[in-house]
Tab-separated table of C-alpha atoms in Angstrom:
chain	number	residue	atom	x	y	z
H	30	MET	CA	125.930	80.783	107.481
H	31	ILE	CA	122.950	81.672	105.296
H	32	SER	CA	122.244	79.185	102.502
H	33	LYS	CA	122.172	80.599	98.974
H	34	ARG	CA	119.270	78.283	98.104
H	35	PHE	CA	117.157	79.848	100.827
H	36	VAL	CA	117.861	83.393	99.623
H	37	ILE	CA	117.243	82.469	95.955
H	38	LYS	CA	113.944	80.808	96.915
H	39	ARG	CA	112.887	83.959	98.740
H	40	LEU	CA	114.005	86.186	95.862
H	41	LEU	CA	111.961	84.082	93.429
H	42	LEU	CA	108.903	84.736	95.571
H	43	LEU	CA	109.221	88.391	94.611
H	44	VAL	CA	107.900	87.452	91.160
H	45	PRO	CA	104.368	86.355	92.254
H	46	VAL	CA	104.202	89.215	94.759
H	47	LEU	CA	104.897	91.842	92.117
H	48	PHE	CA	102.658	90.064	89.592
H	49	GLY	CA	99.841	90.035	92.166
H	50	VAL	CA	100.268	93.701	93.012
H	51	ALA	CA	100.493	94.718	89.342
H	52	THR	CA	97.322	92.756	88.505
H	53	PHE	CA	95.504	94.125	91.547
H	54	VAL	CA	96.394	97.733	90.727
H	55	PHE	CA	95.500	97.267	87.055
H	56	ALA	CA	92.093	95.882	88.046
H	57	ILE	CA	91.374	98.636	90.574
H	58	LEU	CA	92.231	101.364	88.069
H	59	HIS	CA	90.025	99.805	85.403
H	60	LEU	CA	87.126	99.445	87.817
H	61	ALA	CA	87.447	103.029	89.046
H	62	PRO	CA	85.167	105.568	87.389
H	63	GLY	CA	86.711	108.167	85.087
H	64	ASP	CA	88.417	108.154	81.726
H	65	PRO	CA	92.223	108.554	81.783
H	66	ALA	CA	92.129	110.074	78.283
H	67	ARG	CA	89.676	112.731	79.482
H	68	VAL	CA	91.895	113.418	82.521
H	69	ILE	CA	94.933	113.992	80.291
H	70	ALA	CA	93.064	116.026	77.701
H	71	GLY	CA	91.255	118.173	80.253
H	72	GLN	CA	87.536	118.636	80.811
H	73	ARG	CA	87.167	121.233	78.022
H	74	ALA	CA	88.957	119.217	75.330
H	75	SER	CA	87.070	118.133	72.216
H	76	GLU	CA	85.843	114.542	71.853
H	77	GLN	CA	88.120	114.159	68.835
H	78	PHE	CA	91.186	115.058	70.873
H	79	VAL	CA	90.129	112.657	73.663
H	80	GLN	CA	89.742	109.886	71.069
H	81	GLN	CA	93.198	110.677	69.688
H	82	ILE	CA	94.690	110.254	73.173
H	83	ARG	CA	92.775	107.001	73.653
H	84	VAL	CA	94.322	105.641	70.458
H	85	GLU	CA	97.818	106.848	71.446
H	86	LEU	CA	97.559	105.165	74.876
H	87	GLY	CA	96.028	102.004	73.439
H	88	LEU	CA	92.875	102.443	75.550
H	89	ASN	CA	90.708	101.291	72.628
H	90	ASP	CA	92.397	97.876	72.574
H	91	PRO	CA	90.630	94.941	74.253
H	92	ILE	CA	91.307	94.939	77.990
H	93	TRP	CA	93.324	91.694	77.906
H	94	VAL	CA	95.660	93.266	75.332
H	95	GLN	CA	96.073	96.287	77.640
H	96	TYR	CA	96.703	93.939	80.564
H	97	GLY	CA	99.390	91.989	78.692
H	98	ARG	CA	101.047	95.207	77.528
H	99	PHE	CA	100.949	96.597	81.077
H	100	LEU	CA	102.609	93.472	82.498
H	101	LEU	CA	105.261	93.509	79.779
H	102	GLU	CA	106.084	97.165	80.374
H	103	THR	CA	106.185	96.657	84.143
H	104	VAL	CA	108.704	93.826	83.741
H	105	GLN	CA	110.863	96.228	81.703
H	106	LEU	CA	110.458	98.854	84.478
H	107	GLU	CA	108.593	101.138	82.085
H	108	LEU	CA	105.982	102.544	84.417
H	109	GLY	CA	104.834	105.187	81.957
H	110	LYS	CA	104.793	108.951	82.260
H	111	SER	CA	102.961	111.145	84.727
H	112	TYR	CA	99.714	112.601	83.314
H	113	GLN	CA	99.188	115.312	85.885
H	114	ILE	CA	101.589	115.495	88.866
H	115	GLN	CA	104.676	116.215	86.728
H	116	LYS	CA	103.363	116.166	83.171
H	117	GLY	CA	105.485	114.090	80.803
H	118	VAL	CA	108.090	113.058	83.409
H	119	PRO	CA	108.683	109.277	83.622
H	120	VAL	CA	107.171	107.749	86.766
H	121	THR	CA	110.523	106.182	87.719
H	122	GLU	CA	112.010	109.687	87.739
H	123	VAL	CA	109.142	111.052	89.870
H	124	LEU	CA	109.586	108.223	92.370
H	125	ARG	CA	113.370	108.597	92.456
H	126	TYR	CA	113.115	111.869	94.375
H	127	LYS	CA	110.124	111.006	96.548
H	128	LEU	CA	110.994	107.498	97.697
H	129	PRO	CA	114.129	108.381	99.737
H	130	VAL	CA	112.069	110.915	101.700
H	131	THR	CA	109.672	108.239	102.934
H	132	ILE	CA	112.351	105.617	103.481
H	133	GLU	CA	114.410	108.080	105.530
H	134	MET	CA	111.462	108.894	107.772
H	135	ALA	CA	110.447	105.250	108.216
H	136	LEU	CA	114.031	104.176	108.943
H	137	TYR	CA	114.587	106.819	111.617
H	138	GLY	CA	111.221	106.015	113.175
H	139	GLN	CA	111.980	102.308	113.172
H	140	PHE	CA	115.438	103.009	114.590
H	141	LEU	CA	113.922	104.912	117.523
H	142	GLY	CA	111.390	102.120	118.022
H	143	ILE	CA	114.126	99.463	118.174
H	144	LEU	CA	116.443	101.628	120.277
H	145	PHE	CA	113.878	102.039	123.048
H	146	GLY	CA	111.580	99.058	122.459
H	147	ILE	CA	114.124	96.261	122.918
H	148	PRO	CA	115.667	97.516	126.204
H	149	LEU	CA	112.226	98.309	127.628
H	150	GLY	CA	110.953	94.835	126.708
H	151	LEU	CA	114.047	93.229	128.224
H	152	LEU	CA	113.649	95.270	131.388
H	153	GLY	CA	110.009	94.229	131.650
H	154	ALA	CA	110.913	90.537	131.290
H	155	ILE	CA	113.877	90.572	133.671
H	156	LYS	CA	112.033	92.576	136.339
H	157	GLN	CA	108.657	90.955	135.793
H	158	ASP	CA	105.743	92.453	137.748
H	159	SER	CA	107.880	95.252	139.142
H	160	LEU	CA	106.841	98.909	138.926
H	161	SER	CA	109.027	99.458	135.843
H	162	ASP	CA	107.381	96.436	134.168
H	163	HIS	CA	103.888	97.764	134.855
H	164	LEU	CA	104.836	101.233	133.611
H	165	THR	CA	106.372	99.779	130.440
H	166	ARG	CA	103.283	97.667	129.761
H	167	VAL	CA	100.910	100.586	130.254
H	168	GLY	CA	103.164	102.715	128.018
H	169	ALA	CA	103.253	99.990	125.366
H	170	LEU	CA	99.478	99.533	125.347
H	171	THR	CA	99.003	103.309	125.116
H	172	GLY	CA	101.512	103.507	122.250
H	173	ILE	CA	99.770	100.730	120.316
H	174	SER	CA	96.339	102.267	120.886
H	175	VAL	CA	97.094	105.854	119.824
H	176	PRO	CA	96.836	106.364	116.057
H	177	ILE	CA	99.390	108.504	114.200
H	178	TYR	CA	96.799	111.071	113.120
H	179	TRP	CA	96.181	111.823	116.787
H	180	SER	CA	99.681	111.512	118.267
H	181	GLY	CA	101.079	113.617	115.379
H	182	PRO	CA	99.103	116.788	116.099
H	183	LEU	CA	99.665	116.242	119.841
H	184	VAL	CA	103.467	116.218	119.579
H	185	ILE	CA	103.321	119.200	117.196
H	186	LEU	CA	101.245	121.060	119.773
H	187	LEU	CA	103.615	120.154	122.591
H	188	PHE	CA	107.053	120.538	120.998
H	189	ALA	CA	106.392	123.117	118.284
H	190	GLN	CA	103.709	125.284	119.888
H	191	VAL	CA	104.018	125.058	123.692
H	192	PHE	CA	107.799	124.551	124.093
H	193	ASN	CA	108.737	125.896	120.641
H	194	VAL	CA	111.851	123.683	120.468
H	195	LEU	CA	111.232	121.705	117.268
H	196	PRO	CA	109.863	122.634	113.836
H	197	ALA	CA	106.305	121.469	113.109
H	198	SER	CA	106.591	120.589	109.422
H	199	GLY	CA	108.808	120.302	106.358
H	200	ARG	CA	112.178	118.598	105.876
H	201	ILE	CA	114.643	121.461	106.370
H	202	ALA	CA	114.568	125.202	107.116
H	203	THR	CA	113.819	127.288	104.029
H	204	THR	CA	117.122	129.180	104.470
H	205	PHE	CA	119.025	126.109	103.237
H	206	ASP	CA	119.107	125.094	99.596
H	207	ILE	CA	120.403	121.543	99.428
H	208	GLN	CA	120.523	119.936	95.982
H	209	PRO	CA	119.625	116.255	96.310
H	210	ILE	CA	122.343	113.649	95.756
H	211	THR	CA	120.860	110.547	97.350
H	212	GLY	CA	117.524	112.176	98.215
H	213	VAL	CA	118.064	111.310	101.898
H	214	ILE	CA	118.423	114.820	103.255
H	215	THR	CA	120.429	114.023	106.396
H	216	ILE	CA	122.987	112.163	104.273
H	217	ASP	CA	123.014	114.821	101.531
H	218	THR	CA	123.738	117.594	104.046
H	219	LEU	CA	126.591	115.543	105.501
H	220	ILE	CA	128.033	114.776	102.056
H	221	ARG	CA	128.001	118.490	101.290
H	222	GLY	CA	129.645	119.199	104.655
H	223	ASN	CA	126.903	121.609	105.717
H	224	PHE	CA	126.465	120.783	109.402
H	225	ALA	CA	124.054	123.634	110.089
H	226	ALA	CA	121.785	122.183	107.382
H	227	PHE	CA	122.233	118.707	108.858
H	228	GLN	CA	121.118	119.977	112.274
H	229	SER	CA	118.084	121.594	110.710
H	230	ALA	CA	117.188	118.398	108.770
H	231	ALA	CA	117.641	116.248	111.883
H	232	ALA	CA	115.449	118.614	113.934
H	233	HIS	CA	112.748	118.482	111.234
H	234	LEU	CA	112.879	114.680	111.190
H	235	LEU	CA	112.672	114.279	114.944
H	236	LEU	CA	108.924	114.773	115.420
H	237	PRO	CA	107.724	112.476	112.592
H	238	SER	CA	110.278	109.861	113.621
H	239	MET	CA	109.148	110.156	117.219
H	240	VAL	CA	105.503	109.615	116.267
H	241	ILE	CA	106.395	106.590	114.135
H	242	GLY	CA	108.834	105.383	116.792
H	243	ILE	CA	106.289	105.505	119.643
H	244	TYR	CA	103.985	103.079	117.852
H	245	SER	CA	106.829	100.860	116.763
H	246	MET	CA	108.470	100.908	120.198
H	247	ALA	CA	105.231	99.917	121.887
H	248	LEU	CA	104.814	96.795	119.758
H	249	ILE	CA	108.492	95.828	119.864
H	250	SER	CA	108.748	96.173	123.653
H	251	ARG	CA	105.590	94.117	124.171
H	252	MET	CA	106.870	91.406	121.859
H	253	MET	CA	110.336	91.444	123.388
H	254	ARG	CA	108.907	91.046	126.863
H	255	SER	CA	106.655	88.088	125.961
H	256	SER	CA	109.370	86.366	123.961
H	257	MET	CA	112.061	86.867	126.599
H	258	LEU	CA	109.755	85.628	129.360
H	259	GLU	CA	109.188	82.445	127.397
H	260	VAL	CA	112.877	81.913	126.673
H	261	ILE	CA	114.071	82.450	130.251
H	262	ARG	CA	111.765	79.645	131.405
H	263	GLN	CA	113.448	77.145	129.073
H	264	ASP	CA	115.510	74.254	130.436
H	265	TYR	CA	118.742	75.333	128.767
H	266	ILE	CA	118.635	78.676	130.587
H	267	ARG	CA	118.084	76.889	133.905
H	268	THR	CA	120.958	74.509	133.060
H	269	ALA	CA	123.298	77.394	132.277
H	270	ARG	CA	122.423	79.050	135.583
H	271	ALA	CA	122.794	75.739	137.471
H	272	LYS	CA	126.280	75.343	136.037
H	273	GLY	CA	127.185	78.645	137.630
H	274	GLN	CA	126.945	81.032	134.710
H	275	GLY	CA	126.109	84.608	135.725
H	276	ALA	CA	122.544	85.836	135.255
H	277	ARG	CA	123.517	88.676	132.919
H	278	ILE	CA	125.653	86.482	130.642
H	279	THR	CA	122.944	83.785	130.523
H	280	MET	CA	120.314	86.331	129.606
H	281	MET	CA	122.324	88.107	126.941
H	282	LYS	CA	124.213	85.167	125.460
H	283	HIS	CA	121.571	82.429	125.497
H	284	GLY	CA	118.284	84.214	126.098
H	285	PHE	CA	118.436	87.408	124.072
H	286	ARG	CA	119.384	85.905	120.712
H	287	ASN	CA	116.639	83.275	120.854
H	288	ALA	CA	114.076	85.777	122.088
H	289	LEU	CA	114.887	88.072	119.157
H	290	ILE	CA	113.339	85.797	116.485
H	291	PRO	CA	109.663	86.812	116.970
H	292	VAL	CA	110.764	90.407	117.576
H	293	VAL	CA	112.500	90.490	114.185
H	294	THR	CA	109.211	89.320	112.624
H	295	VAL	CA	107.360	92.199	114.198
H	296	ILE	CA	110.027	94.668	113.076
H	297	GLY	CA	109.675	93.416	109.495
H	298	ILE	CA	105.884	93.533	109.435
H	299	GLN	CA	106.013	96.849	111.249
H	300	PHE	CA	108.245	98.388	108.575
H	301	GLY	CA	105.612	97.626	105.958
H	302	THR	CA	102.978	99.237	108.148
H	303	LEU	CA	105.220	102.286	108.538
H	304	LEU	CA	105.453	102.630	104.764
H	305	GLY	CA	101.681	102.351	104.502
H	306	GLY	CA	101.284	104.799	107.390
H	307	ALA	CA	103.558	107.227	105.547
H	308	VAL	CA	100.448	108.667	103.903
H	309	LEU	CA	99.217	109.852	107.313
H	310	THR	CA	102.565	110.854	108.778
H	311	GLU	CA	103.583	112.841	105.704
H	312	THR	CA	100.220	114.594	105.592
H	313	VAL	CA	100.361	115.549	109.278
H	314	PHE	CA	103.966	116.813	109.083
H	315	GLY	CA	103.788	118.355	105.591
H	316	ILE	CA	106.513	116.149	104.136
H	317	ALA	CA	106.490	115.611	100.382
H	318	GLY	CA	107.217	111.885	100.233
H	319	ILE	CA	105.735	108.929	98.419
H	320	GLY	CA	102.652	108.879	100.678
H	321	THR	CA	101.493	112.387	99.790
H	322	LEU	CA	102.434	111.702	96.164
H	323	LEU	CA	100.083	108.698	96.150
H	324	VAL	CA	97.207	110.718	97.617
H	325	SER	CA	97.702	113.534	95.083
H	326	ALA	CA	97.954	111.045	92.209
H	327	ILE	CA	94.675	109.372	93.240
H	328	GLN	CA	92.943	112.755	93.582
H	329	VAL	CA	93.908	113.948	90.088
H	330	GLY	CA	93.622	110.516	88.441
H	331	ASP	CA	97.306	110.206	87.521
H	332	TYR	CA	97.085	106.418	86.994
H	333	PRO	CA	100.709	105.663	86.001
H	334	VAL	CA	101.935	107.390	89.191
H	335	VAL	CA	99.408	105.436	91.296
H	336	GLN	CA	100.512	102.150	89.685
H	337	GLY	CA	104.205	102.958	90.097
H	338	THR	CA	103.855	104.056	93.712
H	339	VAL	CA	101.879	100.997	94.765
H	340	LEU	CA	104.322	98.682	92.958
H	341	MET	CA	107.200	100.400	94.724
H	342	PHE	CA	105.493	99.982	98.112
H	343	ALA	CA	105.025	96.267	97.433
H	344	PHE	CA	108.603	95.863	96.263
H	345	LEU	CA	109.949	97.552	99.389
H	346	PHE	CA	107.704	95.525	101.668
H	347	THR	CA	108.829	92.244	100.151
H	348	LEU	CA	112.472	93.309	100.277
H	349	VAL	CA	112.138	94.100	103.979
H	350	ASN	CA	110.552	90.707	104.561
H	351	LEU	CA	113.397	89.093	102.666
H	352	GLY	CA	115.769	90.886	105.034
H	353	VAL	CA	113.742	89.548	107.962
H	354	ASP	CA	113.993	85.989	106.626
H	355	ILE	CA	117.745	86.300	106.196
H	356	THR	CA	118.040	87.652	109.740
H	357	TYR	CA	115.979	84.677	110.950
H	358	SER	CA	118.333	82.207	109.395
H	359	TYR	CA	121.257	84.041	110.973
H	360	LEU	CA	119.612	83.949	114.410
H	361	ASP	CA	118.491	80.334	114.069
H	362	PRO	CA	120.366	78.335	111.397
H	363	ARG	CA	117.724	75.555	111.547
H	364	ILE	CA	115.234	77.843	109.768
H	365	ASP	CA	116.832	77.704	106.302
H	366	GLN	CA	117.083	73.925	106.333
J	20	MET	CA	99.581	72.072	109.180
J	21	GLY	CA	101.503	71.933	105.911
J	22	ALA	CA	101.239	69.295	103.226
J	23	SER	CA	104.359	67.590	104.473
J	24	ASP	CA	102.733	67.071	107.851
J	25	GLU	CA	99.606	65.579	106.344
J	26	THR	CA	101.216	63.076	104.015
J	27	ASN	CA	103.807	60.392	104.321
J	28	SER	CA	104.171	58.243	101.193
J	29	PRO	CA	104.479	59.457	97.565
J	30	ASP	CA	101.052	57.899	96.882
J	31	ASP	CA	99.457	59.946	99.649
J	32	ARG	CA	101.129	63.048	98.332
J	33	ARG	CA	99.869	62.337	94.810
J	34	ALA	CA	96.344	61.838	96.134
J	35	VAL	CA	96.465	65.145	98.014
J	36	LEU	CA	97.812	66.909	94.899
J	37	ARG	CA	95.067	65.371	92.741
J	38	GLU	CA	92.418	66.523	95.189
J	39	ARG	CA	93.830	70.034	95.243
J	40	ALA	CA	94.066	70.153	91.444
J	41	ARG	CA	90.416	69.063	91.257
J	42	THR	CA	89.338	71.787	93.713
J	43	THR	CA	91.287	74.463	91.828
J	44	GLY	CA	89.946	73.180	88.492
J	45	ARG	CA	86.376	73.369	89.789
J	46	ALA	CA	87.008	76.954	90.973
J	47	THR	CA	88.431	77.885	87.547
J	48	LEU	CA	85.437	76.372	85.790
J	49	LEU	CA	83.042	78.185	88.099
J	50	GLY	CA	84.975	81.405	87.420
J	51	ALA	CA	84.740	80.897	83.664
J	52	VAL	CA	80.971	80.382	83.897
J	53	LEU	CA	80.645	83.488	86.074
J	54	GLY	CA	82.730	85.438	83.553
J	55	VAL	CA	80.484	84.424	80.655
J	56	VAL	CA	77.310	85.109	82.662
J	57	GLY	CA	78.695	88.471	83.866
J	58	VAL	CA	79.392	89.740	80.339
J	59	ALA	CA	76.067	88.398	79.027
J	60	VAL	CA	74.057	89.988	81.854
J	61	LEU	CA	75.729	93.382	81.450
J	62	VAL	CA	75.169	93.357	77.678
J	63	ALA	CA	71.550	92.242	78.192
J	64	THR	CA	70.970	95.176	80.565
J	65	GLY	CA	71.989	97.598	77.845
J	66	GLU	CA	75.699	98.152	78.479
J	67	THR	CA	78.128	98.113	75.553
J	68	LEU	CA	80.158	94.961	74.939
J	69	LEU	CA	83.365	96.965	75.500
J	70	PHE	CA	82.155	98.145	78.910
J	71	ALA	CA	80.903	94.698	79.956
J	72	SER	CA	84.094	93.001	78.848
J	73	GLU	CA	86.293	95.558	80.608
J	74	LYS	CA	84.449	95.467	83.918
J	75	VAL	CA	84.076	91.676	84.154
J	76	PHE	CA	87.702	91.107	83.139
J	77	ALA	CA	88.797	93.697	85.726
J	78	VAL	CA	86.789	91.960	88.469
J	79	GLY	CA	88.483	88.671	87.538
J	80	ALA	CA	91.875	90.370	87.566
J	81	LEU	CA	91.049	91.865	90.963
J	82	ILE	CA	90.322	88.409	92.387
J	83	LEU	CA	93.417	86.955	90.710
J	84	GLY	CA	95.656	89.778	91.924
J	85	PHE	CA	94.313	89.560	95.455
J	86	ALA	CA	94.713	85.792	95.515
J	87	VAL	CA	98.260	85.734	94.107
J	88	LEU	CA	99.207	88.452	96.556
J	89	GLY	CA	97.557	86.546	99.393
J	90	TRP	CA	99.303	83.327	98.391
J	91	SER	CA	102.765	84.855	98.240
J	92	GLY	CA	102.050	86.985	101.305
J	93	SER	CA	101.128	83.819	103.208
J	94	ILE	CA	104.442	82.248	102.270
J	95	PHE	CA	106.433	85.400	102.988
J	96	ALA	CA	104.936	86.406	106.290
J	97	GLY	CA	102.557	83.570	107.248
J	98	ARG	CA	104.840	81.824	109.697
J	99	GLY	CA	105.774	85.173	111.190
J	100	ILE	CA	102.125	86.078	111.673
J	101	GLU	CA	101.439	82.678	113.245
J	102	ASN	CA	104.327	83.270	115.674
J	103	ALA	CA	103.275	86.828	116.401
J	104	GLN	CA	99.714	85.673	117.167
J	105	GLU	CA	101.060	82.997	119.456
J	106	TYR	CA	103.342	85.382	121.341
J	107	LEU	CA	100.729	88.104	121.659
J	108	ASP	CA	98.118	85.581	122.864
J	109	THR	CA	95.803	86.484	119.987
J	110	SER	CA	95.746	83.116	118.245
J	111	SER	CA	92.781	82.884	115.852
J	112	ASN	CA	93.366	79.422	114.318
J	113	TRP	CA	94.584	81.170	111.176
J	114	SER	CA	97.378	79.173	109.581
J	115	GLU	CA	99.791	79.802	106.757
J	116	ALA	CA	99.002	76.494	105.021
J	117	ALA	CA	95.224	76.956	105.110
J	118	SER	CA	95.562	80.522	103.836
J	119	ARG	CA	97.807	79.365	100.995
J	120	ARG	CA	95.316	76.680	99.922
J	121	ALA	CA	92.394	79.119	100.008
J	122	MET	CA	94.346	81.581	97.892
J	123	VAL	CA	95.096	78.945	95.247
J	124	VAL	CA	91.366	78.266	94.896
J	125	LEU	CA	90.696	82.005	94.580
J	126	THR	CA	93.469	82.291	91.962
J	127	GLY	CA	91.652	79.664	89.903
J	128	LEU	CA	88.360	81.518	90.288
J	129	GLY	CA	89.875	84.859	89.221
J	130	ALA	CA	91.675	83.349	86.235
J	131	GLY	CA	88.429	81.607	85.257
J	132	VAL	CA	86.468	84.866	85.320
J	133	MET	CA	89.120	86.513	83.119
J	134	VAL	CA	89.129	83.666	80.599
J	135	GLY	CA	85.321	83.454	80.643
J	136	SER	CA	84.981	87.175	79.963
J	137	ILE	CA	87.421	86.959	77.038
J	138	GLY	CA	85.536	84.002	75.578
J	139	ALA	CA	82.150	85.684	75.971
J	140	THR	CA	83.454	88.921	74.426
J	141	VAL	CA	84.927	87.150	71.392
J	142	VAL	CA	81.745	85.134	70.822
J	143	LEU	CA	79.339	88.056	71.351
J	144	ASP	CA	81.490	90.309	69.155
J	145	ALA	CA	81.258	87.752	66.362
J	146	VAL	CA	77.517	87.207	66.824
J	147	VAL	CA	76.284	90.789	67.363
């Protein structure tokens, strides 16, 4: 049973996290060169027009007044309007359609990582120093060492160019026109009952998920192996075996659950890394998610979009960590005491 | 090692808290001085008061933001990172409690710079 106090305490921690991120982003944008008013007005606009925009945006106010106003608006979820990317559209609206794209990709990648990482780690621990263990370890180290910007083009070359079995980029074939409902394309195609479109979306997602999954799987399997090896050397495992309990039941019932705790940590931290790595993955695979949005917003100086995107990243990361903490307390009830 | 491990009685705890408050206070004071000096130096080198105030305040906010984020990040994921380091055999003596304490000192410094820059701006604006 998870204690409410524990969850509330963790939820309250969201406040300093978001305050920290908001302050950090505000500072970075005010230290960066360039005048937002000039960006909005355009390079050829008159000085008078630029000044008018400065007054409208409150950029002539003292910086601490701007900071206080920014914090107040952020609390009210008013992240402003896009200057450049989608002129005049509220940032929350811009993010609404981009965020599910990134989350979908990260979730599928993480799913693949967990699906293969945990069994491989378990296999390595149970059959320690066997050929399969050595192969898994070499595979894991390779997976950790290869960056996404290298493995991405490699899998595109192999599966899209050489074998020609999977699409290289995009989210769905151009022949399909799926109006977003949730923004998660595989779910939207299913809701609309278009299975051909679903197949196309799934095929498009496979390569980016695979690239994300390889890295994730490598770390998870390595962690699972180390953790399981430690757990199976504990006295209570030996006692269970001495009392005649079968090896498989002992491993799965007593060993696996306890060995999962550090693995869950890695999965949580890893998810944050995946979100951060979305910038690279989306660029390599030509997917228009929150990562490419952030890069474009930085390039054109669309500050409200940059602020909103970074805040959203931080919010997601902390939510995932909250999920990890709750999972901890489920796996080991002593943790929330 | 967390505070609870270091202290036993309420008196010990109070002493530790006093010491930490003193350290943070000193960092805030140092920050405030740096804030005032920062604005004054920039103005003396020919920058406008608006520019000096904005940049020094932003640097303070950067430190504050980083520190608050580091503090809450230490609480959120610190234990997890400690465990991960232990399991991956990459232990670096980094601890959640030490990181948290360092971040509190940095928070004080950042807040001090921000307050110092505001003070210097108000005074210089009135004088110049």
